[in-house]
């Protein structure tokens, strides 16, 4: 029997619907298999089970993106930290910066020079230095700052006093060819204090805000550990100052004290020509005091040391070859005076005995003065 048209149409529709359901089933099965695979992969990566619907896949992708971003930022942070650390390691520094001795001392009403030193400079060279020195203003006060051995050719230091101490700034001269090199050891500044405290008073000498600036092109600023100390005002049995005829202090003069022909104590003058002895060094008695310095005539005097009493003895040294007392050796006036003394036209004294043979203003002395004036020799 021939099928009816309606039946064929219905059958055809039923076949198409069956095919569609079959195809949809196959697609769904494939989609499910793909989702299961992705879920297994993500589960193994994140260590947790996730429902791998389309929303689950989206969340998994977001987590992966967040993880990648975190890794990137971690790498950036580590690089920045490494760069900062490397930069810090390259900043100027030193083993220490401050005073050499743990303790310093001097008598009241004296000026004392204390050097500021740097030890084993690293990551230099250094072209400028700034630092604070903290101390007790009732004990001492900075009255001057001078260049040290390592900064001898720098600009003159500048400083300002405060109620807590003094701030010092130093810089090299252009074109910055006198910078302090790596490995340098020595003084960078000389602090001159006026001591006003009573005997027994003391003050800490502390350094802070130490800045070591390297030269061009970076001019980076580093620092160094501070080396501080203590200053004590001591009672003095004898103190004084050694100067030349124009009143300039003579540094490095040797001051020697003898008692009954026996040497009891000896010291050297500081940068200002000051010297002092403590009571512990000098028993009471009458001493012979002698002062010597190369290129100067020896000078002597006597001093009496009494118990619990401070004595002062200022000494003037005469420069060899300075006959007219102007502080200069062997100028044309000195030559003229030597000639006149040799001709017995003027009085003469020990200063005219330049060859130290006990005879004053002889022809050999005239020759020595002439040669010194010509710059051929230096008189001693």
Coordinates of C-alpha atoms in Angstrom, one line a residue:
X1 CA 0.0 0.0 0.0
X2 CA 1.3 3.4 -0.9
X3 CA 1.9 5.6 2.1
X4 CA -0.2 8.6 2.5
X5 CA 1.2 12.0 1.9
X6 CA 0.5 13.0 5.5
X7 CA 2.1 9.9 6.9
X8 CA 5.2 10.5 4.8
X9 CA 5.4 14.0 5.9
X10 CA 5.1 13.0 9.5
X11 CA 7.6 10.3 9.1
X12 CA 10.0 12.7 7.5
X13 CA 9.6 15.2 10.3
X14 CA 10.1 12.4 12.9
X15 CA 13.3 11.3 11.1
X16 CA 14.6 14.8 11.0
X17 CA 13.8 15.4 14.7
X18 CA 15.5 12.1 15.6
X19 CA 18.6 13.1 13.6
X20 CA 18.7 16.5 15.2
X21 CA 18.4 15.0 18.7
X22 CA 21.2 12.5 17.8
X23 CA 23.5 15.3 16.5
X24 CA 22.8 17.4 19.6
X25 CA 23.6 14.5 21.8
X26 CA 26.9 13.9 20.0
X27 CA 27.8 17.7 20.3
X28 CA 26.8 17.7 24.0
X29 CA 28.9 14.6 24.6
X30 CA 31.9 16.3 22.9
X31 CA 31.4 19.5 24.9
X32 CA 31.2 17.5 28.1
X33 CA 34.3 15.6 27.2
X34 CA 36.2 18.9 26.5
X35 CA 35.0 20.4 29.7
X36 CA 36.0 17.4 31.7
X37 CA 39.5 17.6 30.1
X38 CA 39.8 21.3 30.9
X39 CA 38.6 20.7 34.5
X40 CA 41.1 17.9 35.0
X41 CA 43.9 20.2 33.7
X42 CA 42.9 23.2 35.8
X43 CA 42.4 20.9 38.9
X44 CA 45.9 19.6 38.5
X45 CA 47.3 23.2 38.2
X46 CA 45.4 24.9 41.0
X47 CA 45.1 21.8 43.2
X48 CA 41.3 22.1 43.5
X49 CA 38.2 20.8 41.7
X50 CA 36.2 23.3 39.7
X51 CA 33.0 23.0 37.9
X52 CA 33.9 23.6 34.3
X53 CA 30.8 25.3 33.1
X54 CA 31.5 28.3 30.9
X55 CA 31.5 30.4 34.1
X56 CA 34.1 28.0 35.6
X57 CA 36.3 28.3 32.5
X58 CA 36.1 32.1 32.8
X59 CA 37.1 32.0 36.4
X60 CA 40.0 29.7 35.7
X61 CA 41.2 32.0 33.0
X62 CA 41.0 34.9 35.4
X63 CA 42.9 33.1 38.1
X64 CA 45.6 32.3 35.6
X65 CA 45.8 35.9 34.5
X66 CA 46.0 37.1 38.1
X67 CA 48.8 34.6 38.8
X68 CA 50.7 35.8 35.8
X69 CA 50.3 39.4 36.9
X70 CA 51.5 38.6 40.4
X71 CA 54.6 36.9 39.0
X72 CA 55.3 39.9 36.8
X73 CA 55.0 42.3 39.7
X74 CA 57.2 40.1 41.9
X75 CA 59.9 40.1 39.3
X76 CA 59.7 43.9 39.0
X77 CA 59.9 44.3 42.8
X78 CA 62.9 42.0 43.0
X79 CA 64.6 43.9 40.2
X80 CA 63.9 47.2 41.9
X81 CA 65.2 45.9 45.3
X82 CA 68.3 44.5 43.6
X83 CA 68.9 47.8 41.8
X84 CA 68.4 49.8 45.1
X85 CA 70.7 47.5 47.0
X86 CA 73.4 47.8 44.2
X87 CA 73.1 51.5 44.3
X88 CA 73.4 51.6 48.1
X89 CA 76.5 49.4 47.9
X90 CA 78.1 51.9 45.5
X91 CA 77.6 55.0 47.7
X92 CA 80.7 56.6 49.3
X93 CA 81.5 55.2 52.7
X94 CA 84.4 54.5 55.1
X95 CA 85.3 52.3 58.0
X96 CA 84.7 55.2 60.3
X97 CA 84.7 59.0 60.4
X98 CA 85.5 61.1 63.5
X99 CA 88.4 61.6 66.0
X100 CA 91.4 59.3 66.3
X101 CA 91.6 59.2 70.1
X102 CA 88.8 58.1 72.4
X103 CA 89.8 60.8 74.8
X104 CA 91.1 64.3 74.4
X105 CA 92.1 66.8 77.1
X106 CA 93.4 70.3 77.6
X107 CA 93.6 73.0 80.2
X108 CA 91.1 75.8 80.8
X109 CA 91.5 79.1 78.9
X110 CA 93.4 77.4 76.1
X111 CA 92.8 76.7 72.4
X112 CA 93.1 73.1 71.3
X113 CA 93.1 71.7 67.8
X114 CA 91.4 68.3 67.3
X115 CA 91.7 66.6 63.9
X116 CA 88.7 64.9 62.2
X117 CA 89.8 61.8 60.3
X118 CA 88.5 59.3 57.8
X119 CA 89.6 55.7 57.7
X120 CA 89.6 53.5 54.5
X121 CA 87.4 55.5 52.2
X122 CA 85.4 53.3 49.8
X123 CA 83.3 53.9 46.7
X124 CA 84.9 57.3 46.1
X125 CA 86.4 59.6 45.2
X126 CA 84.8 62.1 47.5
X127 CA 84.5 65.8 46.4
X128 CA 82.5 67.3 49.4
X129 CA 81.9 66.6 53.1
X130 CA 79.3 67.8 55.5
X131 CA 79.1 66.7 59.2
X132 CA 77.8 67.8 62.6
X133 CA 80.0 67.8 65.7
X134 CA 77.9 67.8 69.0
X135 CA 79.5 69.0 72.3
X136 CA 78.8 70.8 75.5
X137 CA 79.0 74.6 74.9
X138 CA 79.7 75.3 78.5
X139 CA 82.9 73.3 78.3
X140 CA 84.2 74.2 74.8
X141 CA 83.4 76.0 71.7
X142 CA 84.5 75.8 68.0
X143 CA 86.3 79.0 67.1
X144 CA 87.8 77.8 63.8
X145 CA 87.9 75.0 61.2
X146 CA 90.9 74.3 58.9
X147 CA 91.6 71.9 56.1
X148 CA 93.1 68.6 57.0
X149 CA 95.9 66.7 55.2
X150 CA 93.5 65.0 52.7
X151 CA 91.8 68.3 52.0
X152 CA 94.8 70.7 52.0
X153 CA 93.9 72.0 48.5
X154 CA 90.2 72.3 49.0
X155 CA 88.2 75.4 49.6
X156 CA 88.4 76.8 53.1
X157 CA 85.8 75.1 55.3
X158 CA 82.6 76.9 56.3
X159 CA 81.0 76.3 59.7
X160 CA 78.1 77.5 61.9
X161 CA 77.8 77.2 65.6
X162 CA 74.5 76.1 67.3
X163 CA 73.5 75.5 70.9
X164 CA 74.1 71.8 70.3
X165 CA 77.5 72.1 68.5
X166 CA 78.8 73.0 65.1
X167 CA 77.9 72.1 61.5
X168 CA 80.8 72.0 59.0
X169 CA 80.8 71.9 55.2
X170 CA 83.8 71.3 52.9
X171 CA 84.2 71.1 49.1
X172 CA 87.0 70.6 46.7
X173 CA 88.1 73.3 44.3
X174 CA 87.1 73.1 40.6
X175 CA 87.8 71.2 38.4
X176 CA 87.5 68.7 41.3
X177 CA 91.0 67.2 40.7
X178 CA 91.8 67.1 44.4
X179 CA 89.1 64.6 45.4
X180 CA 89.8 62.1 48.2
X181 CA 90.6 58.7 46.6
X182 CA 89.5 55.2 47.6
X183 CA 91.6 53.7 50.4
X184 CA 92.5 57.1 51.8
X185 CA 93.3 57.5 55.5
X186 CA 94.0 60.8 57.3
X187 CA 92.6 64.1 58.5
X188 CA 89.9 65.9 56.6
X189 CA 89.4 68.8 59.0
X190 CA 91.0 70.4 62.0
X191 CA 88.5 71.7 64.6
X192 CA 89.9 74.5 66.8
X193 CA 88.2 74.7 70.2
X194 CA 88.4 77.4 72.9
X195 CA 88.3 75.6 76.2
X196 CA 86.2 77.4 78.8
X197 CA 85.1 74.7 81.2
X198 CA 86.4 74.3 84.8
X199 CA 89.0 71.6 85.5
X200 CA 87.2 68.3 85.8
X201 CA 84.4 69.2 83.4
X202 CA 84.0 67.1 80.3
X203 CA 82.0 66.9 77.1
X204 CA 81.2 64.1 74.6
X205 CA 82.4 64.8 71.0
X206 CA 79.8 63.1 68.9
X207 CA 79.4 63.1 65.1
X208 CA 76.1 63.0 63.2
X209 CA 74.6 63.6 59.7
X210 CA 77.9 62.6 58.1
X211 CA 77.6 63.2 54.3
X212 CA 80.3 62.0 51.8
X213 CA 79.5 63.2 48.3
X214 CA 81.3 61.6 45.4
X215 CA 82.4 63.6 42.4
X216 CA 80.9 63.9 38.9
X217 CA 79.0 62.7 37.1
X218 CA 76.6 61.2 39.7
X219 CA 77.4 63.2 42.9
X220 CA 75.8 60.4 45.0
X221 CA 75.9 61.0 48.8
X222 CA 76.9 58.3 51.2
X223 CA 77.9 58.2 54.9
X224 CA 80.1 56.4 57.3
X225 CA 80.0 55.2 60.9
X226 CA 80.8 57.9 63.4
X227 CA 83.8 57.6 65.7
X228 CA 83.2 59.8 68.8
X229 CA 85.1 60.5 71.9
X230 CA 85.2 62.4 75.2
X231 CA 87.0 65.7 76.0
X232 CA 88.1 66.5 79.5
X233 CA 89.3 69.8 81.0
X234 CA 92.3 69.0 83.2
X235 CA 94.0 71.1 85.9
X236 CA 97.4 72.3 84.7
X237 CA 100.4 73.1 86.8
X238 CA 102.2 74.8 83.8
X239 CA 100.9 76.1 80.5
X240 CA 101.9 78.6 77.9
X241 CA 102.3 79.5 74.3
X242 CA 105.4 79.6 72.0
X243 CA 105.4 82.3 69.4
X244 CA 107.7 84.1 67.0
X245 CA 108.6 87.8 67.2
X246 CA 105.4 88.9 65.4
X247 CA 103.1 86.8 67.7
X248 CA 102.4 83.8 65.4
X249 CA 102.1 80.5 67.3
X250 CA 104.9 78.0 66.5
X251 CA 103.7 74.5 65.9
X252 CA 105.8 71.5 66.8
X253 CA 108.3 73.3 69.1
X254 CA 109.7 71.0 71.8
X255 CA 109.2 72.2 75.4
X256 CA 111.5 70.5 77.9
X257 CA 111.6 70.8 81.7
X258 CA 114.6 69.8 83.8
X259 CA 114.9 69.8 87.6
X260 CA 118.4 69.8 89.1
X261 CA 119.8 68.8 85.8
X262 CA 117.4 65.9 85.3
X263 CA 114.8 65.9 82.5
X264 CA 111.4 65.6 84.1
X265 CA 108.9 66.2 81.3
X266 CA 108.7 67.1 77.6
X267 CA 105.9 68.0 75.2
X268 CA 105.3 69.6 71.8
X269 CA 103.3 72.7 71.0
X270 CA 100.0 72.3 69.0
X271 CA 99.0 74.1 65.9
X272 CA 98.6 77.4 67.8
X273 CA 101.8 77.0 69.7
X274 CA 100.1 76.0 73.0
X275 CA 101.6 73.6 75.5
X276 CA 100.7 72.4 79.0
X277 CA 101.7 70.0 81.8
X278 CA 99.5 68.4 84.4
X279 CA 100.2 68.4 88.2
X280 CA 100.9 64.7 88.0
X281 CA 103.8 65.3 85.6
X282 CA 105.5 68.1 87.6
X283 CA 106.4 67.8 91.3
X284 CA 106.8 71.2 93.0
X285 CA 110.2 72.9 92.4
X286 CA 112.1 75.4 90.3
X287 CA 112.5 74.1 86.7
X288 CA 114.6 75.1 83.8
X289 CA 112.4 75.4 80.8
X290 CA 113.9 75.2 77.3
X291 CA 112.2 75.5 73.9
X292 CA 113.7 74.4 70.6
X293 CA 112.5 74.3 67.0
X294 CA 114.3 73.9 63.8
X295 CA 115.3 77.2 62.2
X296 CA 114.8 79.0 65.5
X297 CA 117.2 80.0 68.2
X298 CA 117.0 78.1 71.5
X299 CA 115.3 80.0 74.3
X300 CA 115.4 79.2 78.0
X301 CA 113.8 80.5 81.2
X302 CA 113.1 79.3 84.8
X303 CA 109.6 78.5 86.2
X304 CA 108.5 77.7 89.7
X305 CA 105.9 75.0 90.2
X306 CA 103.8 75.2 93.4
X307 CA 101.3 72.7 94.7
X308 CA 97.7 73.3 93.5
X309 CA 98.7 76.5 91.7
X310 CA 98.7 76.9 87.9
X311 CA 101.7 78.7 86.4
X312 CA 101.9 80.3 82.9
X313 CA 105.1 80.7 80.9
X314 CA 104.9 82.2 77.3
X315 CA 108.0 81.9 75.2
X316 CA 109.2 83.8 72.1
X317 CA 111.6 82.1 69.7
X318 CA 113.8 84.1 67.3
X319 CA 114.1 83.0 63.7
X320 CA 117.6 82.3 62.6
X321 CA 118.7 85.1 60.1
X322 CA 116.0 87.5 61.2
X323 CA 118.2 90.4 62.6
X324 CA 115.6 93.1 62.2
X325 CA 112.8 91.2 64.0
X326 CA 110.2 91.3 61.2
X327 CA 109.6 87.6 61.1
X328 CA 111.5 87.1 57.9
X329 CA 114.9 85.4 57.6
X330 CA 117.7 86.9 55.5
X331 CA 116.0 89.8 53.7
X332 CA 118.0 92.7 52.4
X333 CA 117.8 94.5 55.7
X334 CA 119.3 91.5 57.5
X335 CA 122.1 91.5 55.0
X336 CA 122.8 95.2 55.7
X337 CA 122.8 94.6 59.4
X338 CA 125.3 91.8 59.1
X339 CA 127.6 93.9 57.0
X340 CA 127.5 96.7 59.5
X341 CA 128.1 94.4 62.5
X342 CA 131.1 92.8 60.7
X343 CA 132.4 96.4 60.2
X344 CA 131.8 97.1 63.9
X345 CA 129.4 99.9 63.0
X346 CA 126.6 98.5 65.2
X347 CA 126.4 96.2 68.3
X348 CA 126.1 92.5 67.7
X349 CA 124.8 89.5 69.7
X350 CA 124.4 85.7 69.4
X351 CA 122.0 86.1 66.4
X352 CA 125.0 87.2 64.3
X353 CA 126.8 83.9 64.8
X354 CA 125.2 82.0 61.9
X355 CA 127.9 79.3 61.7
X356 CA 127.6 78.6 65.5
X357 CA 131.3 78.8 66.2
X358 CA 131.0 81.3 69.1
X359 CA 132.2 84.3 67.0
X360 CA 129.7 86.9 66.0
X361 CA 129.5 88.6 62.7
X362 CA 132.7 87.2 61.1
X363 CA 133.2 87.1 57.4
X364 CA 131.8 83.5 57.3
X365 CA 128.6 84.8 58.9
X366 CA 128.4 87.5 56.2
X367 CA 128.8 85.0 53.5
X368 CA 126.0 82.8 55.0
X369 CA 123.6 85.7 55.2
X370 CA 124.4 86.7 51.6
X371 CA 123.8 83.2 50.3
X372 CA 120.6 82.9 52.2
X373 CA 119.4 86.2 50.8
X374 CA 120.2 84.8 47.3
X375 CA 118.1 81.8 48.0
X376 CA 121.0 79.4 47.7
X377 CA 120.8 78.1 51.3
X378 CA 118.4 78.0 54.3
X379 CA 119.7 79.2 57.7
X380 CA 119.4 76.8 60.7

